[in-house]
Short mmCIF file of C-alpha atoms and ligand atoms in Angstrom, two decimals:
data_model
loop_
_atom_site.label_atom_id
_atom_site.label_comp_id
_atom_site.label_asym_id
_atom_site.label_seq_id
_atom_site.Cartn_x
_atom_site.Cartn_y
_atom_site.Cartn_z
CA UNK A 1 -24.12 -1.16 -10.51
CA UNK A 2 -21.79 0.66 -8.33
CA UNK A 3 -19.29 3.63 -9.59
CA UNK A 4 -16.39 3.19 -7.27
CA UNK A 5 -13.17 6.25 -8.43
CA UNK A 6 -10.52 3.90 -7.46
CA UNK A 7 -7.10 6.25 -7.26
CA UNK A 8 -3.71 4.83 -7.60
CA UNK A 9 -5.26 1.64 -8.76
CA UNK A 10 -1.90 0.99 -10.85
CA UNK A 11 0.37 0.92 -7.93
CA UNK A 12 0.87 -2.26 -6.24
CA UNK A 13 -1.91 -2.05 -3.65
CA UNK A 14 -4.35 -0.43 -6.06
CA UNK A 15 -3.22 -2.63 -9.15
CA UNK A 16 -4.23 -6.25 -6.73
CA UNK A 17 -7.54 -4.89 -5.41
CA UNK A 18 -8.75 -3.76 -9.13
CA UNK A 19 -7.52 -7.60 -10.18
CA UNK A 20 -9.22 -8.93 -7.12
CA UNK A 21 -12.80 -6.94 -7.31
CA UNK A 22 -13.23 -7.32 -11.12
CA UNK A 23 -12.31 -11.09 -10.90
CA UNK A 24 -15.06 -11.17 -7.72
CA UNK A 25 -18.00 -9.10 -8.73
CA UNK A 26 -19.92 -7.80 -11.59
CA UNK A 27 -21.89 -5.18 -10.10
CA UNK A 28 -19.24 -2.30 -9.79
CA UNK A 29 -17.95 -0.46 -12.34
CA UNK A 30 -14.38 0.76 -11.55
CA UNK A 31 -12.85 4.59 -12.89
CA UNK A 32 -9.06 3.89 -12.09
CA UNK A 33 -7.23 7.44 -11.45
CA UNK A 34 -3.65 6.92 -11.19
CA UNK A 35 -0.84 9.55 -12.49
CA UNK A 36 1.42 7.02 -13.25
CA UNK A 37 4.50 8.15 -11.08
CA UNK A 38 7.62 5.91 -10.68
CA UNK A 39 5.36 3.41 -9.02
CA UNK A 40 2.33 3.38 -11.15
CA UNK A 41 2.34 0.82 -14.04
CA UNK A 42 -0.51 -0.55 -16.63
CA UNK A 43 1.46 -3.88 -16.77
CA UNK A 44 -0.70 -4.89 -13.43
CA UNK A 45 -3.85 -4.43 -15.07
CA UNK A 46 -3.25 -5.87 -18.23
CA UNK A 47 -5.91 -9.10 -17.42
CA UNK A 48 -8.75 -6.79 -16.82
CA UNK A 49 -7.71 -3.58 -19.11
CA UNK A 50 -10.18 -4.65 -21.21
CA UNK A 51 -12.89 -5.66 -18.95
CA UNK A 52 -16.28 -3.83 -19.64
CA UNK A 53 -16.48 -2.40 -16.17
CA UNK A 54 -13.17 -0.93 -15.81
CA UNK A 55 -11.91 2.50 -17.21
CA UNK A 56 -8.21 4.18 -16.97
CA UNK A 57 -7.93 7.97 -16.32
CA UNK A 58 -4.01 9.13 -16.61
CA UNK A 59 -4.38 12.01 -13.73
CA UNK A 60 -3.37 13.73 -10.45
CA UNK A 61 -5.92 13.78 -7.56
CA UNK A 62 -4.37 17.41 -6.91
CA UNK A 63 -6.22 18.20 -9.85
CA UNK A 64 -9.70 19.56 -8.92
CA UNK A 65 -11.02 19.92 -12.50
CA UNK A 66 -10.51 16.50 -13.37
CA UNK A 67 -11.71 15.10 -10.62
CA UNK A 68 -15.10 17.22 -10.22
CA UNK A 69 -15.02 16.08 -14.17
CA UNK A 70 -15.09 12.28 -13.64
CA UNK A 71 -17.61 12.32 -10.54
CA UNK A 72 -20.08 14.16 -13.11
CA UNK A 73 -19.23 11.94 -15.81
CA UNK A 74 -19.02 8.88 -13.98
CA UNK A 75 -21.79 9.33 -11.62
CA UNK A 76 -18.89 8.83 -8.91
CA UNK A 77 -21.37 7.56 -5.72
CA UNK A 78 -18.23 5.35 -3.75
CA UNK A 79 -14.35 6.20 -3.15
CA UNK A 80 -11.05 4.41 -2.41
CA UNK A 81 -8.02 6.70 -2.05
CA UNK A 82 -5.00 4.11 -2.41
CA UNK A 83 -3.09 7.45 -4.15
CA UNK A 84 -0.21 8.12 -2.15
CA UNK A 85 3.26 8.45 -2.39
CA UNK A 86 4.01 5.34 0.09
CA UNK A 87 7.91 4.58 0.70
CA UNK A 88 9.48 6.16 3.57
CA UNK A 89 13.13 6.57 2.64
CA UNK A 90 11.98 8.34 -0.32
CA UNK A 91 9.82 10.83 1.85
CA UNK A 92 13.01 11.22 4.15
CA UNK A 93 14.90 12.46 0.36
CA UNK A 94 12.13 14.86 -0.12
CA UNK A 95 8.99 15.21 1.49
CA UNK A 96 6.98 18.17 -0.61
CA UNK A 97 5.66 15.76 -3.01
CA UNK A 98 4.41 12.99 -0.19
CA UNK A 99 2.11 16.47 1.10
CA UNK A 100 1.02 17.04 -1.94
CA UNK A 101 -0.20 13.94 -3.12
CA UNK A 102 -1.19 12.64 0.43
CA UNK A 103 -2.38 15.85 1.83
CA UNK A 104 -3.66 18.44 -0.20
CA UNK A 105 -4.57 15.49 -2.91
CA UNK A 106 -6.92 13.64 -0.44
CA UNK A 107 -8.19 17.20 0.29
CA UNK A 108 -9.23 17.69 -3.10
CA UNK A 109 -10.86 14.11 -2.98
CA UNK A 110 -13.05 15.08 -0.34
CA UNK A 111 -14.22 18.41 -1.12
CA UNK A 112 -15.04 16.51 -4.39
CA UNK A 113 -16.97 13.87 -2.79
CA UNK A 114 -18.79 16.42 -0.03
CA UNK A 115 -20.11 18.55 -2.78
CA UNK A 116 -21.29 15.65 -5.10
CA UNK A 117 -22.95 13.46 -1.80
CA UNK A 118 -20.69 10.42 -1.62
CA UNK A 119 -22.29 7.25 0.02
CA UNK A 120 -19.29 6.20 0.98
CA UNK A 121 -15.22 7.36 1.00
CA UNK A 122 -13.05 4.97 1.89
CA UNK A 123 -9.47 6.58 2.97
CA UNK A 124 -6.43 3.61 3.16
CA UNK A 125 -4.54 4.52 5.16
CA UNK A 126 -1.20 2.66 7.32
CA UNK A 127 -0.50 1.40 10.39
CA UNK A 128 2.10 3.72 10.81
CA UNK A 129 0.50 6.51 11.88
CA UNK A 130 0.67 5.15 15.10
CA UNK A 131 4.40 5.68 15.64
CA UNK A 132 6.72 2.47 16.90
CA UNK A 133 5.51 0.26 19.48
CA UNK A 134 8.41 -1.35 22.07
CA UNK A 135 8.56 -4.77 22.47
CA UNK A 136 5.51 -5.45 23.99
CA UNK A 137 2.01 -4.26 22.78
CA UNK A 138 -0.13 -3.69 19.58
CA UNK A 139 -1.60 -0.91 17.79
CA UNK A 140 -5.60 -1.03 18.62
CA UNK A 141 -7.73 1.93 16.88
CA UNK A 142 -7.39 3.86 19.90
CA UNK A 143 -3.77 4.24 20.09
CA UNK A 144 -2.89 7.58 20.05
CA UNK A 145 -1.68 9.23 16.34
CA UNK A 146 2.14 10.25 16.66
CA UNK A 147 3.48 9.53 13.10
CA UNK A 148 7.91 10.02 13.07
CA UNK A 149 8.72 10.13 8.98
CA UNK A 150 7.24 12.62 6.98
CA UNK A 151 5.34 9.45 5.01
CA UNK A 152 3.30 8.52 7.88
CA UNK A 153 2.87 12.58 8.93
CA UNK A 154 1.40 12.51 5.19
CA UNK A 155 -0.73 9.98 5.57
CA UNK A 156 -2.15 11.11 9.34
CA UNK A 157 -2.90 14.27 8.23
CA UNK A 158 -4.70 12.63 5.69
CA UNK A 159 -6.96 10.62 8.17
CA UNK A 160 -7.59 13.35 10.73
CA UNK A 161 -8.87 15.43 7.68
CA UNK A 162 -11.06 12.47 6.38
CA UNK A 163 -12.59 12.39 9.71
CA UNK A 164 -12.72 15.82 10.45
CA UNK A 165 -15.40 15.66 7.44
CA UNK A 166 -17.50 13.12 9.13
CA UNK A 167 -17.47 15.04 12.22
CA UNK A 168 -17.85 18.29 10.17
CA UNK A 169 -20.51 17.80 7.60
CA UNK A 170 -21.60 13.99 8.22
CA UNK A 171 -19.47 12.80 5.44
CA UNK A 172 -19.82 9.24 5.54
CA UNK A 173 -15.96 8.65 5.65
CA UNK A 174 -14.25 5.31 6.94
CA UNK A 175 -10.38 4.74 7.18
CA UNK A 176 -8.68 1.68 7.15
CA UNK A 177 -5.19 1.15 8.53
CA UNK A 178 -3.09 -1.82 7.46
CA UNK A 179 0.14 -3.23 8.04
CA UNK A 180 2.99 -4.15 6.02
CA UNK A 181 1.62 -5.84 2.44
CA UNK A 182 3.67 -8.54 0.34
CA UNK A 183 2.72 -9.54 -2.54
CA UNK A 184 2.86 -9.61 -6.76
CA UNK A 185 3.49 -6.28 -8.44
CA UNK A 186 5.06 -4.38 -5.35
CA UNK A 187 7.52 -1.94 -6.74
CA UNK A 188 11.16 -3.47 -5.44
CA UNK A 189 12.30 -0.38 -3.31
CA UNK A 190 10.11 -2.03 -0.43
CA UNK A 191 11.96 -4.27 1.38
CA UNK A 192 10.25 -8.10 0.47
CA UNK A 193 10.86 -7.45 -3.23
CA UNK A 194 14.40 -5.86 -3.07
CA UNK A 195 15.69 -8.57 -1.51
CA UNK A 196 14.33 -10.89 -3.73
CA UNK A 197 15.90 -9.15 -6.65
CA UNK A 198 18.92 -8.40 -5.39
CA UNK A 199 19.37 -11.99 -4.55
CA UNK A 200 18.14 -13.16 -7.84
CA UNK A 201 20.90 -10.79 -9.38
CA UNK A 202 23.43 -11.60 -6.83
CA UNK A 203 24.08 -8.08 -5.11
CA UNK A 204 24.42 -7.22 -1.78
CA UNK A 205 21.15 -6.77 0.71
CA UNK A 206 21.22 -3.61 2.56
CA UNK A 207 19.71 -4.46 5.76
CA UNK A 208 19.35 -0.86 8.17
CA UNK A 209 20.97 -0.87 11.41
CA UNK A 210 21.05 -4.33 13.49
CA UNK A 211 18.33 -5.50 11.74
CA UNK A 212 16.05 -6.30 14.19
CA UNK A 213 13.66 -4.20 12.96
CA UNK A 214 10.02 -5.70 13.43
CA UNK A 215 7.01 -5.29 11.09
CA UNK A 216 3.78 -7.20 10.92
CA UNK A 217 3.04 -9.05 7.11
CA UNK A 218 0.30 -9.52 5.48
CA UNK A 219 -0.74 -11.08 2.16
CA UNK A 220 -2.41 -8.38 0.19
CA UNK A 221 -5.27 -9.93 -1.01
CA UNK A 222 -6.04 -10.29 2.41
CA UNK A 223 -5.86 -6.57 2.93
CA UNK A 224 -7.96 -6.23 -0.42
CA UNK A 225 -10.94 -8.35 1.12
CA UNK A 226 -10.45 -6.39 4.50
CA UNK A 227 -11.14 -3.27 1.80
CA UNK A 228 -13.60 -4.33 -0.16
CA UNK A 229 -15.45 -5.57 3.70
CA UNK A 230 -15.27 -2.31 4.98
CA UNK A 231 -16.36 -0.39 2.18
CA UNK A 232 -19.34 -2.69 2.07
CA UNK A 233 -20.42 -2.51 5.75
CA UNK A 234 -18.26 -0.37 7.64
CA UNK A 235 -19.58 2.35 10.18
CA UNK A 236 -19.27 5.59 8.97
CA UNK A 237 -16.56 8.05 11.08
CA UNK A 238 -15.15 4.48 12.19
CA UNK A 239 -11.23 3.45 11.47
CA UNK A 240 -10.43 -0.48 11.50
CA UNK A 241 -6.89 -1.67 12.10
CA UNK A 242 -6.02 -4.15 9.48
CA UNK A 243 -3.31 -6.79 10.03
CA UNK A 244 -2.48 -10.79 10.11
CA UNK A 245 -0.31 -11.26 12.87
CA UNK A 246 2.61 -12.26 11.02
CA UNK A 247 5.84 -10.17 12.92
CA UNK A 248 8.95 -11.04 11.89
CA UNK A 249 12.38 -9.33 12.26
CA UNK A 250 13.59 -7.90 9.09
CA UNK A 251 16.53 -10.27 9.31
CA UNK A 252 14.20 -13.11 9.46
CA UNK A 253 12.90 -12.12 6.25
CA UNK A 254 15.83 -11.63 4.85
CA UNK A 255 17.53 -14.96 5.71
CA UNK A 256 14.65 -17.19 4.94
CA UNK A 257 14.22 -15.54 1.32
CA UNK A 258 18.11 -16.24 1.27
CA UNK A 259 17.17 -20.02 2.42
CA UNK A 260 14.56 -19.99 -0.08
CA UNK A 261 16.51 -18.97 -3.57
CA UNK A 262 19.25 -21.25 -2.00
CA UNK A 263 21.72 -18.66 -1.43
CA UNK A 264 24.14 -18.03 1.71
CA UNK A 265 24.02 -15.34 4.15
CA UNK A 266 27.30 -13.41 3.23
CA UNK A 267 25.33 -11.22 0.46
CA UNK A 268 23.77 -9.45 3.53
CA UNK A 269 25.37 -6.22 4.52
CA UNK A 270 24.52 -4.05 7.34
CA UNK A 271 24.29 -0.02 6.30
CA UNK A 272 23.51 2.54 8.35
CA UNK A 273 20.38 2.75 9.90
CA UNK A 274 17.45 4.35 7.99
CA UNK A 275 16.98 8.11 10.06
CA UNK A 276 13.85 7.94 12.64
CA UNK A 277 13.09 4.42 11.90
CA UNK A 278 10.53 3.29 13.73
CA UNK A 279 11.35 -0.02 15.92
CA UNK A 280 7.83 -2.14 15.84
CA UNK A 281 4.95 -2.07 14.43
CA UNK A 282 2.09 -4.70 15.13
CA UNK A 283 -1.46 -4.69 14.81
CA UNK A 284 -4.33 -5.88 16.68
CA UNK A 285 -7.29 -6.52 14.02
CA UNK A 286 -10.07 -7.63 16.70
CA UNK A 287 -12.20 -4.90 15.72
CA UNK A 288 -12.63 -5.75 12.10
CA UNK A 289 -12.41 -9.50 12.94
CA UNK A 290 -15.75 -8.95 15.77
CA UNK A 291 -17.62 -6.68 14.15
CA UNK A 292 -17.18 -7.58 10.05
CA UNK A 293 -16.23 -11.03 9.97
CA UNK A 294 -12.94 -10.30 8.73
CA UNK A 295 -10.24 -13.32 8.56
CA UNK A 296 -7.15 -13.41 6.64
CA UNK A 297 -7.28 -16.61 4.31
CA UNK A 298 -3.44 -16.04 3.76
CA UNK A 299 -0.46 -18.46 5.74
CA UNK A 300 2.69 -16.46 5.98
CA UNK A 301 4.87 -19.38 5.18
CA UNK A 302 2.78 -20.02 1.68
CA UNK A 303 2.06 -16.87 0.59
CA UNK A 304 6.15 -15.68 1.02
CA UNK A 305 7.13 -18.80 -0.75
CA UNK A 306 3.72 -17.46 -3.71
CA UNK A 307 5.43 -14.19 -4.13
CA UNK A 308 9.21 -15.49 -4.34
CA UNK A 309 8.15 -17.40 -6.80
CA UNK A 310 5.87 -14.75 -8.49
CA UNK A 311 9.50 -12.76 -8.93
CA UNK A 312 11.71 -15.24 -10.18
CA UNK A 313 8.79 -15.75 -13.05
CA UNK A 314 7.90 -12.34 -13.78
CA UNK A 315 11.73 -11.31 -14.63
CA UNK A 316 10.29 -9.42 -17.37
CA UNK A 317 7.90 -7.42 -14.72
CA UNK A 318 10.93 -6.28 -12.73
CA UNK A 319 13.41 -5.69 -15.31
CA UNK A 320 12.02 -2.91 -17.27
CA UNK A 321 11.18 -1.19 -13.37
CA UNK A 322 15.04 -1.56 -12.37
CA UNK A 323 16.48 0.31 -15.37
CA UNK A 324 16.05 4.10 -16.00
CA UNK A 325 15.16 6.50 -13.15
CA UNK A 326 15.02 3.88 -10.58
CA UNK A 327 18.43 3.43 -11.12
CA UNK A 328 19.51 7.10 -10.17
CA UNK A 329 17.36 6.52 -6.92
CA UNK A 330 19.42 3.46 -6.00
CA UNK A 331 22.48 4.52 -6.56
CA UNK A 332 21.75 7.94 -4.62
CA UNK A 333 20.22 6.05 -1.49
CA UNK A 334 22.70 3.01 -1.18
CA UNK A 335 25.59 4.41 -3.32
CA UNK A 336 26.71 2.16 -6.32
CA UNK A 337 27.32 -1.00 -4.74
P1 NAD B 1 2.46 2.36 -4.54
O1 NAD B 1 3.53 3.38 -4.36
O2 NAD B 1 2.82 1.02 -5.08
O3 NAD B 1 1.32 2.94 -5.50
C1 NAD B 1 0.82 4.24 -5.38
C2 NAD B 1 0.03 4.57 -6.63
O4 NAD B 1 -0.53 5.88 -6.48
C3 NAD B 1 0.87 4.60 -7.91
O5 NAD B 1 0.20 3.93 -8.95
C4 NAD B 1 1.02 6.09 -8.22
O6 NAD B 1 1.16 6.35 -9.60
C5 NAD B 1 -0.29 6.63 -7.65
N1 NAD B 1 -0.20 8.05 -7.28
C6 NAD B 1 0.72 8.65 -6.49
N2 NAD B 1 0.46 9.97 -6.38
C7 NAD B 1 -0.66 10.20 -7.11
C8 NAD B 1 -1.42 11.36 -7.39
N3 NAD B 1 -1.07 12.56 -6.89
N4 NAD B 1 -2.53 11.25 -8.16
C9 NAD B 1 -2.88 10.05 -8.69
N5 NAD B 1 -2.19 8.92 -8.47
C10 NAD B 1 -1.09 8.99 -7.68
O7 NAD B 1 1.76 2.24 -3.13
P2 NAD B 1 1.04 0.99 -2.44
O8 NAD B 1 2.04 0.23 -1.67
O9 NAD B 1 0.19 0.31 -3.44
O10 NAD B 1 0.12 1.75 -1.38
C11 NAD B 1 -1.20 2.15 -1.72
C12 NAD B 1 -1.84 2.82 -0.51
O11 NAD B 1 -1.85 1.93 0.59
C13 NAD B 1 -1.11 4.07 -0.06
O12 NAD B 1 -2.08 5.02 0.32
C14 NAD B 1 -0.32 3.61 1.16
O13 NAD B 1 -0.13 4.67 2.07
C15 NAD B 1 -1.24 2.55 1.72
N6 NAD B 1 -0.60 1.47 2.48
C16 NAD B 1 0.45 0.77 1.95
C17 NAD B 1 1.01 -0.28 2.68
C18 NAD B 1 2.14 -1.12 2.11
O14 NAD B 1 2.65 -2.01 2.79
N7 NAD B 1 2.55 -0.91 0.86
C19 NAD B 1 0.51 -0.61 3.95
C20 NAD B 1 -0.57 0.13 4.46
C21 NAD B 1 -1.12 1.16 3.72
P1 TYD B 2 9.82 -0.90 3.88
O1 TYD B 2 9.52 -2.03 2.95
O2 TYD B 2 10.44 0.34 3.34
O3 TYD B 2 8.47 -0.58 4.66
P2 TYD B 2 8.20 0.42 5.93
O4 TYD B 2 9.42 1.19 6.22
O5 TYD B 2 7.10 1.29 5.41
O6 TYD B 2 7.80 -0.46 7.05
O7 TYD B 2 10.79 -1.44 5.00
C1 TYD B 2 10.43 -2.54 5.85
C2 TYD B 2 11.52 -2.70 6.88
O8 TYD B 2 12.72 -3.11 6.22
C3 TYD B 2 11.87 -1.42 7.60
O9 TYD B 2 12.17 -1.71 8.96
C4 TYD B 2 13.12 -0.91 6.91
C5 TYD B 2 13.80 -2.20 6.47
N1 TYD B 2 14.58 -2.11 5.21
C6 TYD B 2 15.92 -2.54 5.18
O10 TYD B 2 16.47 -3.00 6.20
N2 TYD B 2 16.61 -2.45 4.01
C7 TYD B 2 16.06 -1.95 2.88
O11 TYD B 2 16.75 -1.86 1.83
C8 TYD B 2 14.68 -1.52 2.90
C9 TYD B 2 14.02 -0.94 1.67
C10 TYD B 2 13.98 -1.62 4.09
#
């Protein structure tokens, strides 16, 4: 049996990889840290909340005690670090909590894991630590690491720590960066599932600037199995770019979700363009592809057409997010339209 500390395991990332490994394997036993912010929710994990190898811990990875608490009690030997605050117009509101959980919080994960002899840390991480890429090019592991929102600063500083312990003490640290996920249970600030909502409740779509905007899609149970690869047999002090070659314009998107729910284009809107937003991202995933055997099982035009239709039946899912706080956040960041 393995002890994998899974953090932010109820987020949306987190919350399919739990589903995914407990559905796969019966030789890891999972402790699932997660503090429950806005974005954390026990509805993901209610098909395997009772499963035998699978225990919740309400907490903060900031929190030292509790986490030098659950390596001794668990016998903590692997580690995934999903926790993060992830959504970049929210870090551009307010950035002190995006260092805290994504800086000092991974700190406190590795210190932990140093001093109790992990075999292996895993650190997920995002393409966008890279920066924006022009029209031509993709983001290979060697790219240099020039991060514009304070999200992605967040989460480099995260990754140049992580490695700074394998270079350090020998930590056996490995860092996976992906790009953008789709999927069930993704909280709907992120673009794919705000559109889909506010199309299925017939409000405007706030696309930023012209829209032509590119990020590169992928499924994410296809990052999951990229995950669950590289904690298996990655090289230690090694990062692998994760990604399925799926760019699209966020316009694209947009209008073929439109086409799908059979609605017409004059619910987009244009709004002003989201501050330092980064033009491109793509990925090139030849290293994990050559050297793991890594394939994405995923089609773009399936999967999309999976999760609209994961929305439109999980109304219940998305409903209780929408009211309350998230609300307040809406309203502040697009204005009450
Ligand atoms: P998410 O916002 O849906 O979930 C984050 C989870 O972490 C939540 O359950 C939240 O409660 C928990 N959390 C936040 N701060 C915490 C803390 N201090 N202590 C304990 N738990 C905490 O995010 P996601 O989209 O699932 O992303 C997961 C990870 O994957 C993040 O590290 C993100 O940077 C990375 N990533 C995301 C994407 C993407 O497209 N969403 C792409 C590449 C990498
Ligand atoms: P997002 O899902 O926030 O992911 P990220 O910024 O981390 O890539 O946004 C994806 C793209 O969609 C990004 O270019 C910003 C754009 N976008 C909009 O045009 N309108 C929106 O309401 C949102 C949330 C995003």
């Amino acid at each position: 049996m393995k002890n994998i500390l899974v953090t932010g395991g109820a987020g949306f990332i987190g919350s399919n990889y739990i589903n995914y490994i407990l559905n796969k394997r019966d030789d890891i036993f999972i402790v699932n840290l997660d503090k429950l912010t806005y974005a954390g929710n026990l509805e993901n994990l209610k098909s395997i909340e009772n499963n035998r190898n699978y225990t919740f811990v309400k907490g903060d990875i900031v929190n030292g005690e509790l986490v030098d608490y659950l390596f001794r009690k668990y016998n903590i030997e692997y580690v995934v670090n999903f926790a993060a605050e992830s959504h970049v117009d929210r870090s551009i509101l307010g950035s002190e909590v995006f260092y805290q959980s994504n800086v000092i919080g991974t700190n406190v994960l590795l210190e932990a894991g140093k001093r109790f002899g992990v075999k292996k840390f895993l650190q997920v991480s995002t393409d966008e630590v890279y920066g924006s890429l022009g029209p031509e090019g993709l983001f290979t592991e060697e790219n240099q690491i020039v991060p514009n929102s304070p999200y992605s600063s967040s989460k480099a500083a995260a990754d140049l720590m992580a490695l700074s312990f394998y270079h350090t003490h020998g930590m056996p640290v490995v860092i996976t960066r992906c790009s953008n996920n789709y999927g069930p249970y993704q909280f709907p600030e992120k673009l794919i599932p705000l559109m889909i909502i506010n199309i299925l409740n017939d409000k405007k779509l706030p696309v930023y600037g012209d829209g032509l905007n590119v990020r590169d899609w992928i499924y994410v149970l296809d990052h999951n199995k990229a995950v669950d690869l590289v904690l298996e047999n990655g090289k230690i002090g090694n990062v692998y770019n994760i990604g399925a070659s799926q760019e699209m314009k966020n316009i694209e998107i947009v209008k073929l979700i439109l086409n799908m729910l059979g609605k017409d284009e004059s619910l987009i809107e244009y709004v002003k363009d989201r501050p330092g937003h980064d033009r491109r991202y793509a990925i090139d995933s030849f290293k994990i592809q050559n050297e793991l055997g890594w394939t994405p099982d995923y089609k773009f035009e399936q999967a999309i057409q999976d999760t609209v239709k994961w929305y439109v039946e999980n109304k219940n899912w998305w409903v209780r997010i929408i009211s309350g706080d998230y609300q307040k956040y809406y309203a502040n960041l697009y204005g009450n339209k």
